């Protein structure tokens, strides 16, 4: 007997991102080795959920013709922002401390999950339909 659960990609992305932030916040602030080890092992689950939701949304919301360009642009933008954030976070960590910087990162992940939930899962939003290419875009 198999049990199958379907979760909408937007909900999966939002839940994964929120749980990533919550678990990271716990990892950085709970100083009990056994709990930290268990949470460090468990944090991969929400990361996988986030990635699955993200990639599913990208595949269903972008026309086949543009998918590689969009994914490439997002990957490039993410990489450039990471390169800019590394020295900035290093400089700020010297001022406010490493753990507060990690707490800010975890809080922003959780906040991003809440925002994703409100934008992608709320009753006001609808499931993304496959993108259609109009003649005007060409």
JSON list of C-alpha atoms in Angstrom, two decimals:
[
{"chain": "A", "resi": 1, "resn": "UNK", "atom": "CA", "xyz": [0.00, 0.00, 0.00]},
{"chain": "A", "resi": 2, "resn": "UNK", "atom": "CA", "xyz": [1.55, 3.26, -1.07]},
{"chain": "A", "resi": 3, "resn": "UNK", "atom": "CA", "xyz": [0.79, 6.63, 0.37]},
{"chain": "A", "resi": 4, "resn": "UNK", "atom": "CA", "xyz": [0.96, 9.51, -2.06]},
{"chain": "A", "resi": 5, "resn": "UNK", "atom": "CA", "xyz": [0.76, 13.13, -1.03]},
{"chain": "A", "resi": 6, "resn": "UNK", "atom": "CA", "xyz": [0.67, 15.92, -3.57]},
{"chain": "A", "resi": 7, "resn": "UNK", "atom": "CA", "xyz": [1.72, 19.39, -2.56]},
{"chain": "A", "resi": 8, "resn": "UNK", "atom": "CA", "xyz": [1.44, 22.35, -4.91]},
{"chain": "A", "resi": 9, "resn": "UNK", "atom": "CA", "xyz": [4.87, 23.66, -5.97]},
{"chain": "A", "resi": 10, "resn": "UNK", "atom": "CA", "xyz": [4.29, 27.13, -4.52]},
{"chain": "A", "resi": 11, "resn": "UNK", "atom": "CA", "xyz": [3.30, 25.67, -1.18]},
{"chain": "A", "resi": 12, "resn": "UNK", "atom": "CA", "xyz": [6.31, 23.32, -1.26]},
{"chain": "A", "resi": 13, "resn": "UNK", "atom": "CA", "xyz": [8.65, 26.23, -1.99]},
{"chain": "A", "resi": 14, "resn": "UNK", "atom": "CA", "xyz": [7.14, 28.38, 0.77]},
{"chain": "A", "resi": 15, "resn": "UNK", "atom": "CA", "xyz": [7.13, 25.64, 3.42]},
{"chain": "A", "resi": 16, "resn": "UNK", "atom": "CA", "xyz": [10.67, 24.58, 2.54]},
{"chain": "A", "resi": 17, "resn": "UNK", "atom": "CA", "xyz": [12.03, 28.11, 2.72]},
{"chain": "A", "resi": 18, "resn": "UNK", "atom": "CA", "xyz": [10.25, 28.88, 6.00]},
{"chain": "A", "resi": 19, "resn": "UNK", "atom": "CA", "xyz": [11.42, 25.65, 7.65]},
{"chain": "A", "resi": 20, "resn": "UNK", "atom": "CA", "xyz": [14.96, 26.25, 6.41]},
{"chain": "A", "resi": 21, "resn": "UNK", "atom": "CA", "xyz": [14.98, 29.59, 8.25]},
{"chain": "A", "resi": 22, "resn": "UNK", "atom": "CA", "xyz": [13.45, 28.16, 11.43]},
{"chain": "A", "resi": 23, "resn": "UNK", "atom": "CA", "xyz": [15.81, 25.18, 11.56]},
{"chain": "A", "resi": 24, "resn": "UNK", "atom": "CA", "xyz": [18.85, 27.36, 10.80]},
{"chain": "A", "resi": 25, "resn": "UNK", "atom": "CA", "xyz": [17.82, 29.75, 13.56]},
{"chain": "A", "resi": 26, "resn": "UNK", "atom": "CA", "xyz": [17.62, 26.82, 15.97]},
{"chain": "A", "resi": 27, "resn": "UNK", "atom": "CA", "xyz": [21.00, 25.45, 14.84]},
{"chain": "A", "resi": 28, "resn": "UNK", "atom": "CA", "xyz": [22.76, 28.78, 15.44]},
{"chain": "A", "resi": 29, "resn": "UNK", "atom": "CA", "xyz": [21.20, 29.37, 18.86]},
{"chain": "A", "resi": 30, "resn": "UNK", "atom": "CA", "xyz": [20.83, 25.95, 20.51]},
{"chain": "A", "resi": 31, "resn": "UNK", "atom": "CA", "xyz": [24.13, 24.94, 22.01]},
{"chain": "A", "resi": 32, "resn": "UNK", "atom": "CA", "xyz": [23.45, 21.25, 22.62]},
{"chain": "A", "resi": 33, "resn": "UNK", "atom": "CA", "xyz": [25.57, 19.09, 20.34]},
{"chain": "A", "resi": 34, "resn": "UNK", "atom": "CA", "xyz": [23.08, 16.24, 19.89]},
{"chain": "A", "resi": 35, "resn": "UNK", "atom": "CA", "xyz": [20.28, 18.63, 18.92]},
{"chain": "A", "resi": 36, "resn": "UNK", "atom": "CA", "xyz": [22.55, 20.59, 16.59]},
{"chain": "A", "resi": 37, "resn": "UNK", "atom": "CA", "xyz": [23.67, 17.39, 14.85]},
{"chain": "A", "resi": 38, "resn": "UNK", "atom": "CA", "xyz": [20.08, 16.21, 14.41]},
{"chain": "A", "resi": 39, "resn": "UNK", "atom": "CA", "xyz": [18.97, 19.60, 13.07]},
{"chain": "A", "resi": 40, "resn": "UNK", "atom": "CA", "xyz": [21.96, 19.79, 10.74]},
{"chain": "A", "resi": 41, "resn": "UNK", "atom": "CA", "xyz": [20.96, 16.41, 9.29]},
{"chain": "A", "resi": 42, "resn": "UNK", "atom": "CA", "xyz": [17.29, 17.42, 9.07]},
{"chain": "A", "resi": 43, "resn": "UNK", "atom": "CA", "xyz": [17.85, 20.78, 7.37]},
{"chain": "A", "resi": 44, "resn": "UNK", "atom": "CA", "xyz": [18.39, 19.03, 4.04]},
{"chain": "A", "resi": 45, "resn": "UNK", "atom": "CA", "xyz": [14.70, 18.09, 3.88]},
{"chain": "A", "resi": 46, "resn": "UNK", "atom": "CA", "xyz": [13.35, 21.66, 3.64]},
{"chain": "A", "resi": 47, "resn": "UNK", "atom": "CA", "xyz": [16.17, 22.58, 1.24]},
{"chain": "A", "resi": 48, "resn": "UNK", "atom": "CA", "xyz": [15.10, 19.72, -1.05]},
{"chain": "A", "resi": 49, "resn": "UNK", "atom": "CA", "xyz": [11.45, 20.80, -0.74]},
{"chain": "A", "resi": 50, "resn": "UNK", "atom": "CA", "xyz": [12.34, 24.39, -1.61]},
{"chain": "A", "resi": 51, "resn": "UNK", "atom": "CA", "xyz": [14.40, 23.33, -4.64]},
{"chain": "A", "resi": 52, "resn": "UNK", "atom": "CA", "xyz": [11.70, 20.94, -5.89]},
{"chain": "A", "resi": 53, "resn": "UNK", "atom": "CA", "xyz": [9.03, 23.64, -5.62]},
{"chain": "A", "resi": 54, "resn": "UNK", "atom": "CA", "xyz": [11.26, 26.27, -7.22]},
{"chain": "A", "resi": 55, "resn": "UNK", "atom": "CA", "xyz": [12.24, 24.12, -10.20]},
{"chain": "A", "resi": 56, "resn": "UNK", "atom": "CA", "xyz": [8.68, 22.90, -10.71]},
{"chain": "A", "resi": 57, "resn": "UNK", "atom": "CA", "xyz": [7.41, 26.48, -10.78]},
{"chain": "A", "resi": 58, "resn": "UNK", "atom": "CA", "xyz": [10.15, 27.45, -13.22]},
{"chain": "A", "resi": 59, "resn": "UNK", "atom": "CA", "xyz": [9.29, 24.56, -15.52]},
{"chain": "A", "resi": 60, "resn": "UNK", "atom": "CA", "xyz": [5.56, 25.25, -15.50]},
{"chain": "A", "resi": 61, "resn": "UNK", "atom": "CA", "xyz": [5.60, 29.06, -15.60]},
{"chain": "A", "resi": 62, "resn": "UNK", "atom": "CA", "xyz": [8.19, 29.66, -18.33]},
{"chain": "A", "resi": 63, "resn": "UNK", "atom": "CA", "xyz": [7.72, 28.79, -21.99]},
{"chain": "A", "resi": 64, "resn": "UNK", "atom": "CA", "xyz": [10.06, 26.06, -23.22]},
{"chain": "A", "resi": 65, "resn": "UNK", "atom": "CA", "xyz": [11.64, 28.48, -25.65]},
{"chain": "A", "resi": 66, "resn": "UNK", "atom": "CA", "xyz": [12.82, 30.83, -22.87]},
{"chain": "A", "resi": 67, "resn": "UNK", "atom": "CA", "xyz": [13.46, 28.41, -20.01]},
{"chain": "A", "resi": 68, "resn": "UNK", "atom": "CA", "xyz": [17.24, 28.12, -20.46]},
{"chain": "A", "resi": 69, "resn": "UNK", "atom": "CA", "xyz": [17.65, 31.88, -20.68]},
{"chain": "A", "resi": 70, "resn": "UNK", "atom": "CA", "xyz": [15.52, 32.53, -17.61]},
{"chain": "A", "resi": 71, "resn": "UNK", "atom": "CA", "xyz": [17.25, 29.84, -15.52]},
{"chain": "A", "resi": 72, "resn": "UNK", "atom": "CA", "xyz": [20.65, 31.10, -16.69]},
{"chain": "A", "resi": 73, "resn": "UNK", "atom": "CA", "xyz": [19.76, 34.70, -15.84]},
{"chain": "A", "resi": 74, "resn": "UNK", "atom": "CA", "xyz": [18.52, 33.69, -12.39]},
{"chain": "A", "resi": 75, "resn": "UNK", "atom": "CA", "xyz": [21.61, 31.58, -11.71]},
{"chain": "A", "resi": 76, "resn": "UNK", "atom": "CA", "xyz": [23.91, 34.38, -12.85]},
{"chain": "A", "resi": 77, "resn": "UNK", "atom": "CA", "xyz": [22.08, 36.99, -10.77]},
{"chain": "A", "resi": 78, "resn": "UNK", "atom": "CA", "xyz": [22.15, 34.73, -7.71]},
{"chain": "A", "resi": 79, "resn": "UNK", "atom": "CA", "xyz": [25.88, 34.11, -8.14]},
{"chain": "A", "resi": 80, "resn": "UNK", "atom": "CA", "xyz": [26.64, 37.82, -8.53]},
{"chain": "A", "resi": 81, "resn": "UNK", "atom": "CA", "xyz": [24.58, 38.69, -5.45]},
{"chain": "A", "resi": 82, "resn": "UNK", "atom": "CA", "xyz": [26.43, 36.01, -3.47]},
{"chain": "A", "resi": 83, "resn": "UNK", "atom": "CA", "xyz": [29.77, 37.45, -4.59]},
{"chain": "A", "resi": 84, "resn": "UNK", "atom": "CA", "xyz": [28.66, 40.89, -3.41]},
{"chain": "A", "resi": 85, "resn": "UNK", "atom": "CA", "xyz": [27.24, 39.53, -0.13]},
{"chain": "A", "resi": 86, "resn": "UNK", "atom": "CA", "xyz": [30.38, 37.65, 0.91]},
{"chain": "A", "resi": 87, "resn": "UNK", "atom": "CA", "xyz": [32.60, 40.68, 1.62]},
{"chain": "A", "resi": 88, "resn": "UNK", "atom": "CA", "xyz": [29.65, 42.66, 2.99]},
{"chain": "A", "resi": 89, "resn": "UNK", "atom": "CA", "xyz": [28.69, 39.93, 5.45]},
{"chain": "A", "resi": 90, "resn": "UNK", "atom": "CA", "xyz": [32.34, 39.47, 6.40]},
{"chain": "A", "resi": 91, "resn": "UNK", "atom": "CA", "xyz": [32.65, 43.16, 7.20]},
{"chain": "A", "resi": 92, "resn": "UNK", "atom": "CA", "xyz": [29.37, 43.24, 9.13]},
{"chain": "A", "resi": 93, "resn": "UNK", "atom": "CA", "xyz": [30.25, 40.07, 11.06]},
{"chain": "A", "resi": 94, "resn": "UNK", "atom": "CA", "xyz": [33.28, 41.90, 12.43]},
{"chain": "A", "resi": 95, "resn": "UNK", "atom": "CA", "xyz": [30.99, 44.63, 13.75]},
{"chain": "A", "resi": 96, "resn": "UNK", "atom": "CA", "xyz": [27.90, 42.76, 14.97]},
{"chain": "A", "resi": 97, "resn": "UNK", "atom": "CA", "xyz": [29.29, 39.22, 15.34]},
{"chain": "A", "resi": 98, "resn": "UNK", "atom": "CA", "xyz": [29.01, 35.97, 13.42]},
{"chain": "A", "resi": 99, "resn": "UNK", "atom": "CA", "xyz": [25.98, 34.47, 15.19]},
{"chain": "A", "resi": 100, "resn": "UNK", "atom": "CA", "xyz": [23.83, 37.61, 14.78]},
{"chain": "A", "resi": 101, "resn": "UNK", "atom": "CA", "xyz": [24.69, 37.60, 11.06]},
{"chain": "A", "resi": 102, "resn": "UNK", "atom": "CA", "xyz": [23.65, 33.94, 10.81]},
{"chain": "A", "resi": 103, "resn": "UNK", "atom": "CA", "xyz": [20.47, 34.80, 12.74]},
{"chain": "A", "resi": 104, "resn": "UNK", "atom": "CA", "xyz": [19.69, 37.57, 10.24]},
{"chain": "A", "resi": 105, "resn": "UNK", "atom": "CA", "xyz": [20.20, 35.13, 7.37]},
{"chain": "A", "resi": 106, "resn": "UNK", "atom": "CA", "xyz": [17.92, 32.55, 8.98]},
{"chain": "A", "resi": 107, "resn": "UNK", "atom": "CA", "xyz": [15.29, 35.20, 9.74]},
{"chain": "A", "resi": 108, "resn": "UNK", "atom": "CA", "xyz": [15.35, 36.40, 6.12]},
{"chain": "A", "resi": 109, "resn": "UNK", "atom": "CA", "xyz": [14.92, 32.81, 4.90]},
{"chain": "A", "resi": 110, "resn": "UNK", "atom": "CA", "xyz": [11.87, 32.37, 7.15]},
{"chain": "A", "resi": 111, "resn": "UNK", "atom": "CA", "xyz": [10.52, 35.77, 6.09]},
{"chain": "A", "resi": 112, "resn": "UNK", "atom": "CA", "xyz": [11.02, 34.78, 2.45]},
{"chain": "A", "resi": 113, "resn": "UNK", "atom": "CA", "xyz": [9.02, 31.62, 3.11]},
{"chain": "A", "resi": 114, "resn": "UNK", "atom": "CA", "xyz": [6.17, 33.67, 4.56]},
{"chain": "A", "resi": 115, "resn": "UNK", "atom": "CA", "xyz": [6.29, 36.05, 1.58]},
{"chain": "A", "resi": 116, "resn": "UNK", "atom": "CA", "xyz": [6.31, 33.10, -0.83]},
{"chain": "A", "resi": 117, "resn": "UNK", "atom": "CA", "xyz": [3.33, 31.61, 0.99]},
{"chain": "A", "resi": 118, "resn": "UNK", "atom": "CA", "xyz": [1.40, 34.88, 0.73]},
{"chain": "A", "resi": 119, "resn": "UNK", "atom": "CA", "xyz": [2.32, 35.42, -2.93]},
{"chain": "A", "resi": 120, "resn": "UNK", "atom": "CA", "xyz": [2.19, 31.87, -4.26]},
{"chain": "A", "resi": 121, "resn": "UNK", "atom": "CA", "xyz": [-0.31, 30.06, -2.06]},
{"chain": "A", "resi": 122, "resn": "UNK", "atom": "CA", "xyz": [-2.87, 32.64, -0.97]},
{"chain": "A", "resi": 123, "resn": "UNK", "atom": "CA", "xyz": [-6.44, 32.33, -2.29]},
{"chain": "A", "resi": 124, "resn": "UNK", "atom": "CA", "xyz": [-5.86, 35.47, -4.35]},
{"chain": "A", "resi": 125, "resn": "UNK", "atom": "CA", "xyz": [-3.21, 33.76, -6.42]},
{"chain": "A", "resi": 126, "resn": "UNK", "atom": "CA", "xyz": [-3.90, 31.03, -8.91]},
{"chain": "A", "resi": 127, "resn": "UNK", "atom": "CA", "xyz": [-1.82, 28.09, -9.98]},
{"chain": "A", "resi": 128, "resn": "UNK", "atom": "CA", "xyz": [0.56, 29.11, -12.74]},
{"chain": "A", "resi": 129, "resn": "UNK", "atom": "CA", "xyz": [-0.59, 28.09, -16.17]},
{"chain": "A", "resi": 130, "resn": "UNK", "atom": "CA", "xyz": [2.05, 27.12, -18.69]},
{"chain": "A", "resi": 131, "resn": "UNK", "atom": "CA", "xyz": [3.38, 30.27, -20.29]},
{"chain": "A", "resi": 132, "resn": "UNK", "atom": "CA", "xyz": [2.08, 31.09, -23.75]},
{"chain": "A", "resi": 133, "resn": "UNK", "atom": "CA", "xyz": [4.13, 32.83, -26.38]},
{"chain": "A", "resi": 134, "resn": "UNK", "atom": "CA", "xyz": [2.32, 35.65, -28.12]},
{"chain": "A", "resi": 135, "resn": "UNK", "atom": "CA", "xyz": [3.22, 36.92, -31.56]},
{"chain": "A", "resi": 136, "resn": "UNK", "atom": "CA", "xyz": [4.11, 40.34, -30.11]},
{"chain": "A", "resi": 137, "resn": "UNK", "atom": "CA", "xyz": [6.98, 38.94, -28.04]},
{"chain": "A", "resi": 138, "resn": "UNK", "atom": "CA", "xyz": [8.92, 37.65, -31.04]}
]
